[in-house]
Structure formats: C-alpha cells, structure tokens
Amino acid sequence: MDDTLRRKIQTLLDQHRTMRIATLRADGWPQVTTVGYANEGFTIYFLCGPDSQKAQNISRDDRVSLAIDDDPA
C-alpha cells in the first residue's frame, strides 16, 4: 500500500467513530451490525457481548468485512 492511500485510510479512521461489521451466520447468510469503534493506527477495536450473535458468528468464522460510517449528528 502506498503512503498516500495509507494516509487517506488513517484520516478516515481518525475522523469517524461508527462502522458496520458484517459477519456470517451459521446458515451462511450475512449479518451486518452498526457498532462504535476506537482505533490505534490501523488496529480497530469494538465491543460486543460474549453471547451476542456477532460474537458467535466471529468465533465460528473469523472472516469479517468493515465499512466506516458517516457518524450520525
């Protein structure tokens, strides 16, 4: 990844606080949830309950997709 793209991504991550995370349910269908996040560089942190559907999905299949949202007013 070139430095220009790296800076653009870092700026996007630093300017927002909500994202959508897509996981795969046991039946193979996607589940998308909006969550708040914090980042340290390109490392992204978010909270979810250990018994949540999202946590169950990730523990079964750790592939996820993320999309940074425009933060609500």
mmCIF file of C-alpha atoms in Angstrom:
data_model
loop_
_atom_site.group_PDB
_atom_site.id
_atom_site.type_symbol
_atom_site.label_atom_id
_atom_site.label_comp_id
_atom_site.label_asym_id
_atom_site.label_seq_id
_atom_site.Cartn_x
_atom_site.Cartn_y
_atom_site.Cartn_z
ATOM 1 C CA MET A 1 0.000 0.000 0.000
ATOM 2 C CA ASP A 2 1.462 3.369 -0.939
ATOM 3 C CA ASP A 3 1.811 6.214 1.578
ATOM 4 C CA THR A 4 -0.931 8.356 0.007
ATOM 5 C CA LEU A 5 -3.535 5.607 0.385
ATOM 6 C CA ARG A 6 -2.290 4.779 3.890
ATOM 7 C CA ARG A 7 -2.727 8.430 4.957
ATOM 8 C CA LYS A 8 -6.241 8.600 3.456
ATOM 9 C CA ILE A 9 -7.311 5.470 5.317
ATOM 10 C CA GLN A 10 -5.774 6.706 8.578
ATOM 11 C CA THR A 11 -7.562 10.052 8.236
ATOM 12 C CA LEU A 12 -10.896 8.304 7.600
ATOM 13 C CA LEU A 13 -10.436 6.070 10.645
ATOM 14 C CA ASP A 14 -9.449 9.017 12.859
ATOM 15 C CA GLN A 15 -12.371 11.239 11.782
ATOM 16 C CA HIS A 16 -15.186 8.771 12.442
ATOM 17 C CA ARG A 17 -16.364 6.573 15.319
ATOM 18 C CA THR A 18 -19.013 4.258 13.866
ATOM 19 C CA MET A 19 -18.665 1.388 11.447
ATOM 20 C CA ARG A 20 -20.647 -1.531 10.120
ATOM 21 C CA ILE A 21 -19.332 -5.012 10.660
ATOM 22 C CA ALA A 22 -20.544 -7.888 8.522
ATOM 23 C CA THR A 23 -20.227 -11.445 9.816
ATOM 24 C CA LEU A 24 -21.523 -14.784 8.575
ATOM 25 C CA ARG A 25 -24.316 -16.545 10.430
ATOM 26 C CA ALA A 26 -24.326 -20.320 10.843
ATOM 27 C CA ASP A 27 -26.741 -20.643 7.904
ATOM 28 C CA GLY A 28 -24.295 -18.777 5.637
ATOM 29 C CA TRP A 29 -26.301 -15.549 5.444
ATOM 30 C CA PRO A 30 -24.550 -12.274 6.291
ATOM 31 C CA GLN A 31 -25.385 -10.246 9.365
ATOM 32 C CA VAL A 32 -24.490 -6.547 9.421
ATOM 33 C CA THR A 33 -24.429 -4.505 12.619
ATOM 34 C CA THR A 34 -23.520 -0.871 13.268
ATOM 35 C CA VAL A 35 -21.057 -0.504 16.141
ATOM 36 C CA GLY A 36 -18.888 2.191 17.654
ATOM 37 C CA TYR A 37 -15.142 1.758 17.332
ATOM 38 C CA ALA A 38 -11.830 3.141 18.510
ATOM 39 C CA ASN A 39 -8.624 2.823 16.565
ATOM 40 C CA GLU A 40 -4.933 2.905 17.257
ATOM 41 C CA GLY A 41 -3.395 3.342 13.841
ATOM 42 C CA PHE A 42 -4.854 0.621 11.631
ATOM 43 C CA THR A 43 -5.877 -1.514 14.616
ATOM 44 C CA ILE A 44 -9.644 -1.229 15.178
ATOM 45 C CA TYR A 45 -11.370 -2.050 18.474
ATOM 46 C CA PHE A 46 -15.081 -2.523 19.132
ATOM 47 C CA LEU A 47 -17.150 -4.081 21.896
ATOM 48 C CA CYS A 48 -19.700 -6.837 21.676
ATOM 49 C CA GLY A 49 -21.245 -9.082 24.282
ATOM 50 C CA PRO A 50 -19.760 -12.566 24.565
ATOM 51 C CA ASP A 51 -23.188 -14.139 23.989
ATOM 52 C CA SER A 52 -24.171 -11.858 21.109
ATOM 53 C CA GLN A 53 -24.925 -13.175 17.646
ATOM 54 C CA LYS A 54 -21.960 -11.176 16.353
ATOM 55 C CA ALA A 55 -19.567 -12.874 18.825
ATOM 56 C CA GLN A 56 -20.963 -16.298 17.984
ATOM 57 C CA ASN A 57 -20.541 -15.621 14.272
ATOM 58 C CA ILE A 58 -16.930 -14.448 14.694
ATOM 59 C CA SER A 59 -15.993 -17.381 16.925
ATOM 60 C CA ARG A 60 -17.297 -19.785 14.274
ATOM 61 C CA ASP A 61 -15.837 -17.937 11.248
ATOM 62 C CA ASP A 62 -13.448 -15.044 11.866
ATOM 63 C CA ARG A 63 -13.826 -13.513 8.398
ATOM 64 C CA VAL A 64 -15.460 -10.087 8.663
ATOM 65 C CA SER A 65 -15.963 -7.036 6.471
ATOM 66 C CA LEU A 66 -15.935 -3.487 7.810
ATOM 67 C CA ALA A 67 -17.304 -0.247 6.409
ATOM 68 C CA ILE A 68 -16.649 3.060 8.131
ATOM 69 C CA ASP A 69 -19.890 5.053 8.509
ATOM 70 C CA ASP A 70 -20.589 8.743 8.434
ATOM 71 C CA ASP A 71 -21.209 9.492 12.075
ATOM 72 C CA PRO A 72 -24.773 10.493 12.934
ATOM 73 C CA ALA A 73 -25.346 14.069 14.016
#
